[in-house]
């Protein structure tokens, strides 16, 4: 059964604005929410700093201090860090080899393809054991 | 020995029965992680390498500071300290 990522329109719009502002560099962040049977519900998308200033056009690494702050905030609000989002400037919204190398199972990985015109595609993926990334459906 | 709390990141909670925090007694970061490993099978190998050092894709913070900038696994712990296991989150479009 295909899993579903519930991403409210306003969080989707915030993410798209960050993605467009960062272009042609990558933008990244975390998703706070709840995991339920068969679906993940995002309560808040949050932007974090990209430590990869040396290759900001095609790499991201979330600042661990930003990660920790987000996880602490999630715990205070009874939420979990349920996913990661990042952008692919001028590349499709599919996981790259670099994405595969660093991925952790259990999270939703939202990828936004972005060009000079803004976000052109938004897709979500989950690492599923040995099978690699499987796409999950994004719904509002 | 100090009573400390270890924060477990979401991707490793499958090893802790879903728990986001585990309380242990330990004097150092290394002792705290060893205690976590004894209690929850499989988690320690995801956090430290064969030499007993933090794995490449993992950061360990105590009180908001990376233990790599402190005394590593020998970093002392005080009563009530919170030790956070933070997965390195990275990737990119190419």
Tab-separated table of C-alpha atoms in Angstrom:
chain	number	residue	atom	x	y	z
A	1	UNK	CA	0.000	0.000	0.000
A	2	UNK	CA	1.331	3.430	-0.912
A	3	UNK	CA	2.042	5.571	2.087
A	4	UNK	CA	0.664	9.104	2.223
A	5	UNK	CA	2.340	12.299	3.371
A	6	UNK	CA	-0.177	14.882	4.528
A	7	UNK	CA	1.396	18.254	3.780
A	8	UNK	CA	-0.959	21.201	4.480
A	9	UNK	CA	-1.131	23.810	1.701
A	10	UNK	CA	0.257	26.589	3.887
A	11	UNK	CA	3.327	24.510	4.825
A	12	UNK	CA	3.776	23.592	1.169
A	13	UNK	CA	3.645	27.299	0.267
A	14	UNK	CA	6.246	28.191	2.935
A	15	UNK	CA	8.539	25.479	1.641
A	16	UNK	CA	8.137	26.688	-1.952
A	17	UNK	CA	8.961	30.267	-0.902
A	18	UNK	CA	12.179	29.143	0.835
A	19	UNK	CA	13.082	27.032	-2.190
A	20	UNK	CA	12.625	29.961	-4.599
A	21	UNK	CA	14.521	32.388	-2.346
A	22	UNK	CA	17.532	30.064	-2.065
A	23	UNK	CA	17.733	29.344	-5.823
A	24	UNK	CA	20.193	28.641	-7.463
A	25	UNK	CA	21.422	27.204	-4.153
A	26	UNK	CA	19.848	24.258	-2.379
A	27	UNK	CA	17.493	24.893	0.524
A	28	UNK	CA	16.819	22.330	3.256
A	29	UNK	CA	14.862	21.786	6.412
A	30	UNK	CA	12.859	19.453	8.581
A	31	UNK	CA	9.235	18.372	8.879
A	32	UNK	CA	7.566	18.167	12.283
A	33	UNK	CA	4.434	16.132	12.720
A	34	UNK	CA	2.945	12.792	13.638
A	35	UNK	CA	3.233	9.317	12.172
A	36	UNK	CA	0.022	7.356	11.974
A	37	UNK	CA	-1.028	4.068	10.425
A	38	UNK	CA	-0.248	4.329	6.712
A	39	UNK	CA	0.346	8.060	6.697
A	40	UNK	CA	2.486	10.855	8.060
A	41	UNK	CA	0.898	14.174	8.991
A	42	UNK	CA	3.091	17.269	8.791
A	43	UNK	CA	2.249	19.993	11.303
A	44	UNK	CA	5.102	22.344	10.412
A	45	UNK	CA	7.811	22.654	7.766
A	46	UNK	CA	10.886	24.445	9.012
A	47	UNK	CA	13.933	25.793	7.164
A	48	UNK	CA	17.416	25.048	8.502
A	49	UNK	CA	20.879	26.266	7.578
A	50	UNK	CA	22.804	24.469	4.838
A	51	UNK	CA	26.354	23.823	6.045
A	52	UNK	CA	27.558	22.947	2.513
A	53	UNK	CA	28.426	26.487	1.483
A	54	UNK	CA	31.288	25.002	-0.583
A	55	UNK	CA	28.813	23.252	-2.939
A	56	UNK	CA	25.544	24.990	-2.148
A	57	UNK	CA	24.196	24.431	-5.682
A	58	UNK	CA	24.119	20.634	-5.410
A	59	UNK	CA	24.693	19.597	-1.784
A	60	UNK	CA	23.039	20.130	1.562
A	61	UNK	CA	23.891	19.216	5.108
A	62	UNK	CA	21.560	20.305	7.870
A	63	UNK	CA	23.252	22.151	10.717
A	64	UNK	CA	23.140	19.685	13.666
A	65	UNK	CA	22.347	22.567	16.040
A	66	UNK	CA	19.260	23.418	13.936
A	67	UNK	CA	18.325	19.735	13.911
A	68	UNK	CA	18.604	19.560	17.700
A	69	UNK	CA	16.535	22.729	18.179
A	70	UNK	CA	13.809	21.316	15.914
A	71	UNK	CA	13.776	17.966	17.694
A	72	UNK	CA	13.586	19.649	21.107
A	73	UNK	CA	10.727	21.851	19.917
A	74	UNK	CA	8.914	18.845	18.462
A	75	UNK	CA	9.227	16.964	21.764
A	76	UNK	CA	7.832	19.946	23.716
A	77	UNK	CA	4.811	20.056	21.391
A	78	UNK	CA	4.154	16.312	21.429
A	79	UNK	CA	5.355	15.999	17.827
A	80	UNK	CA	8.159	14.087	16.111
A	81	UNK	CA	10.665	14.979	13.464
A	82	UNK	CA	8.966	12.989	10.708
A	83	UNK	CA	10.893	14.042	7.636
A	84	UNK	CA	13.459	16.089	5.799
A	85	UNK	CA	12.970	18.374	2.822
A	86	UNK	CA	15.477	19.793	0.388
A	87	UNK	CA	15.597	21.268	-3.091
A	88	UNK	CA	17.163	20.143	-6.353
A	89	UNK	CA	17.951	23.326	-8.304
A	90	UNK	CA	17.553	22.573	-12.031
A	91	UNK	CA	17.306	18.823	-11.322
A	92	UNK	CA	14.284	16.495	-11.057
A	93	UNK	CA	12.601	15.815	-7.710
A	94	UNK	CA	14.043	12.304	-7.509
A	95	UNK	CA	16.606	11.063	-4.950
A	96	UNK	CA	20.190	11.371	-6.227
A	97	UNK	CA	22.977	8.918	-5.427
A	98	UNK	CA	24.140	11.363	-2.764
A	99	UNK	CA	20.640	11.347	-1.263
A	100	UNK	CA	20.721	7.535	-1.137
A	101	UNK	CA	24.139	7.481	0.489
A	102	UNK	CA	23.029	9.640	3.409
A	103	UNK	CA	19.399	8.555	3.838
A	104	UNK	CA	17.940	7.124	7.033
A	105	UNK	CA	14.967	4.809	7.045
A	106	UNK	CA	11.801	5.864	8.813
A	107	UNK	CA	11.696	9.427	7.482
A	108	UNK	CA	9.856	11.050	4.600
A	109	UNK	CA	12.256	12.808	2.229
A	110	UNK	CA	10.471	15.603	0.383
A	111	UNK	CA	12.351	16.850	-2.671
A	112	UNK	CA	11.403	20.042	-4.499
A	113	UNK	CA	12.651	20.577	-8.042
A	114	UNK	CA	13.236	24.292	-8.430
A	115	UNK	CA	14.181	26.525	-11.346
A	116	UNK	CA	14.450	30.291	-11.796
A	117	UNK	CA	10.635	30.267	-12.140
A	118	UNK	CA	10.155	28.602	-8.754
A	119	UNK	CA	9.204	25.081	-7.644
A	120	UNK	CA	8.204	22.922	-10.597
A	121	UNK	CA	7.729	19.565	-8.872
A	122	UNK	CA	7.326	18.321	-5.296
A	123	UNK	CA	7.649	14.614	-4.482
A	124	UNK	CA	8.167	12.569	-1.321
A	125	UNK	CA	10.236	9.422	-0.856
A	126	UNK	CA	10.927	6.907	1.904
A	127	UNK	CA	13.872	4.586	2.245
A	128	UNK	CA	12.462	1.088	2.532
A	129	UNK	CA	15.140	-1.331	3.729
A	130	UNK	CA	17.114	-2.959	0.922
A	131	UNK	CA	14.637	-1.909	-1.747
A	132	UNK	CA	15.808	1.675	-1.782
A	133	UNK	CA	13.587	4.723	-2.090
A	134	UNK	CA	9.871	4.289	-2.659
A	135	UNK	CA	7.649	7.206	-3.524
A	136	UNK	CA	4.794	8.177	-1.235
A	137	UNK	CA	1.810	10.239	-2.218
A	138	UNK	CA	1.630	13.876	-1.118
A	139	UNK	CA	-1.844	15.100	-0.172
A	140	UNK	CA	-2.983	18.332	1.460
B	1	UNK	CA	27.825	8.211	38.130
B	2	UNK	CA	25.216	10.678	36.994
B	3	UNK	CA	21.640	10.193	35.943
B	4	UNK	CA	21.432	11.435	32.335
B	5	UNK	CA	18.939	11.282	29.483
B	6	UNK	CA	19.801	10.113	25.974
B	7	UNK	CA	17.666	11.588	23.195
B	8	UNK	CA	16.978	9.047	20.469
B	9	UNK	CA	16.438	10.418	16.927
B	10	UNK	CA	13.360	9.229	15.032
B	11	UNK	CA	15.254	6.860	12.667
B	12	UNK	CA	16.681	4.906	15.632
B	13	UNK	CA	13.505	4.632	17.694
B	14	UNK	CA	12.764	1.273	16.107
B	15	UNK	CA	15.532	-0.055	18.349
B	16	UNK	CA	14.151	1.513	21.550
B	17	UNK	CA	10.562	0.346	21.258
B	18	UNK	CA	9.545	3.777	19.983
B	19	UNK	CA	11.015	5.652	22.979
B	20	UNK	CA	12.408	9.117	22.216
B	21	UNK	CA	14.369	9.257	25.477
B	22	UNK	CA	16.266	6.687	27.507
B	23	UNK	CA	17.533	7.439	31.036
B	24	UNK	CA	20.851	5.864	32.076
B	25	UNK	CA	23.483	6.245	34.767
B	26	UNK	CA	26.936	7.058	33.450
B	27	UNK	CA	30.038	9.152	34.131
B	28	UNK	CA	31.027	9.700	30.485
B	29	UNK	CA	29.467	9.817	27.020
B	30	UNK	CA	31.044	6.432	26.206
B	31	UNK	CA	29.555	4.839	29.314
B	32	UNK	CA	26.125	6.290	28.578
B	33	UNK	CA	26.106	4.891	25.042
B	34	UNK	CA	27.378	1.494	26.242
B	35	UNK	CA	24.543	1.396	28.764
B	36	UNK	CA	22.056	2.267	25.998
B	37	UNK	CA	23.502	-0.554	23.882
B	38	UNK	CA	23.114	-3.096	26.699
B	39	UNK	CA	19.494	-2.127	27.159
B	40	UNK	CA	18.481	-1.889	23.499
B	41	UNK	CA	20.058	-4.366	21.112
B	42	UNK	CA	21.175	-3.060	17.724
B	43	UNK	CA	21.248	0.647	18.479
B	44	UNK	CA	24.907	0.983	19.509
B	45	UNK	CA	26.220	-0.251	16.132
B	46	UNK	CA	24.299	2.547	14.430
B	47	UNK	CA	25.900	5.182	16.643
B	48	UNK	CA	29.548	4.158	17.131
B	49	UNK	CA	32.053	2.466	14.824
B	50	UNK	CA	34.293	-0.570	15.441
B	51	UNK	CA	36.814	1.646	17.277
B	52	UNK	CA	34.118	2.886	19.629
B	53	UNK	CA	34.072	6.392	18.135
B	54	UNK	CA	30.971	8.227	16.829
B	55	UNK	CA	30.150	7.017	13.313
B	56	UNK	CA	30.790	9.322	10.384
B	57	UNK	CA	27.098	10.034	9.862
B	58	UNK	CA	26.299	10.641	13.522
B	59	UNK	CA	26.857	13.616	15.819
B	60	UNK	CA	26.599	13.420	19.592
B	61	UNK	CA	25.764	16.589	21.469
B	62	UNK	CA	25.889	17.240	25.216
B	63	UNK	CA	24.335	20.479	26.422
B	64	UNK	CA	24.199	21.825	22.888
B	65	UNK	CA	27.872	21.107	22.093
B	66	UNK	CA	29.274	18.459	19.759
B	67	UNK	CA	31.394	15.972	21.747
B	68	UNK	CA	33.896	16.009	18.852
B	69	UNK	CA	34.746	19.532	20.072
B	70	UNK	CA	34.919	18.318	23.692
B	71	UNK	CA	36.620	15.131	24.906
B	72	UNK	CA	34.829	12.760	22.543
B	73	UNK	CA	33.603	9.574	24.205
B	74	UNK	CA	35.514	10.536	27.396
B	75	UNK	CA	33.453	13.734	27.777
B	76	UNK	CA	32.264	13.755	31.409
B	77	UNK	CA	28.560	13.901	32.200
B	78	UNK	CA	26.904	15.774	35.069
B	79	UNK	CA	23.642	14.958	36.831
B	80	UNK	CA	20.719	15.838	34.569
B	81	UNK	CA	22.742	16.208	31.382
B	82	UNK	CA	20.947	15.508	28.112
B	83	UNK	CA	22.942	13.608	25.508
B	84	UNK	CA	21.483	13.933	22.008
B	85	UNK	CA	22.232	11.490	19.191
B	86	UNK	CA	21.908	13.495	15.978
B	87	UNK	CA	21.967	11.783	12.591
B	88	UNK	CA	23.925	13.642	9.939
B	89	UNK	CA	21.270	14.776	7.474
B	90	UNK	CA	22.732	15.418	4.056
B	91	UNK	CA	22.357	14.830	0.337
B	92	UNK	CA	21.969	16.908	-2.759
B	93	UNK	CA	20.800	17.191	-6.305
B	94	UNK	CA	23.814	15.765	-8.108
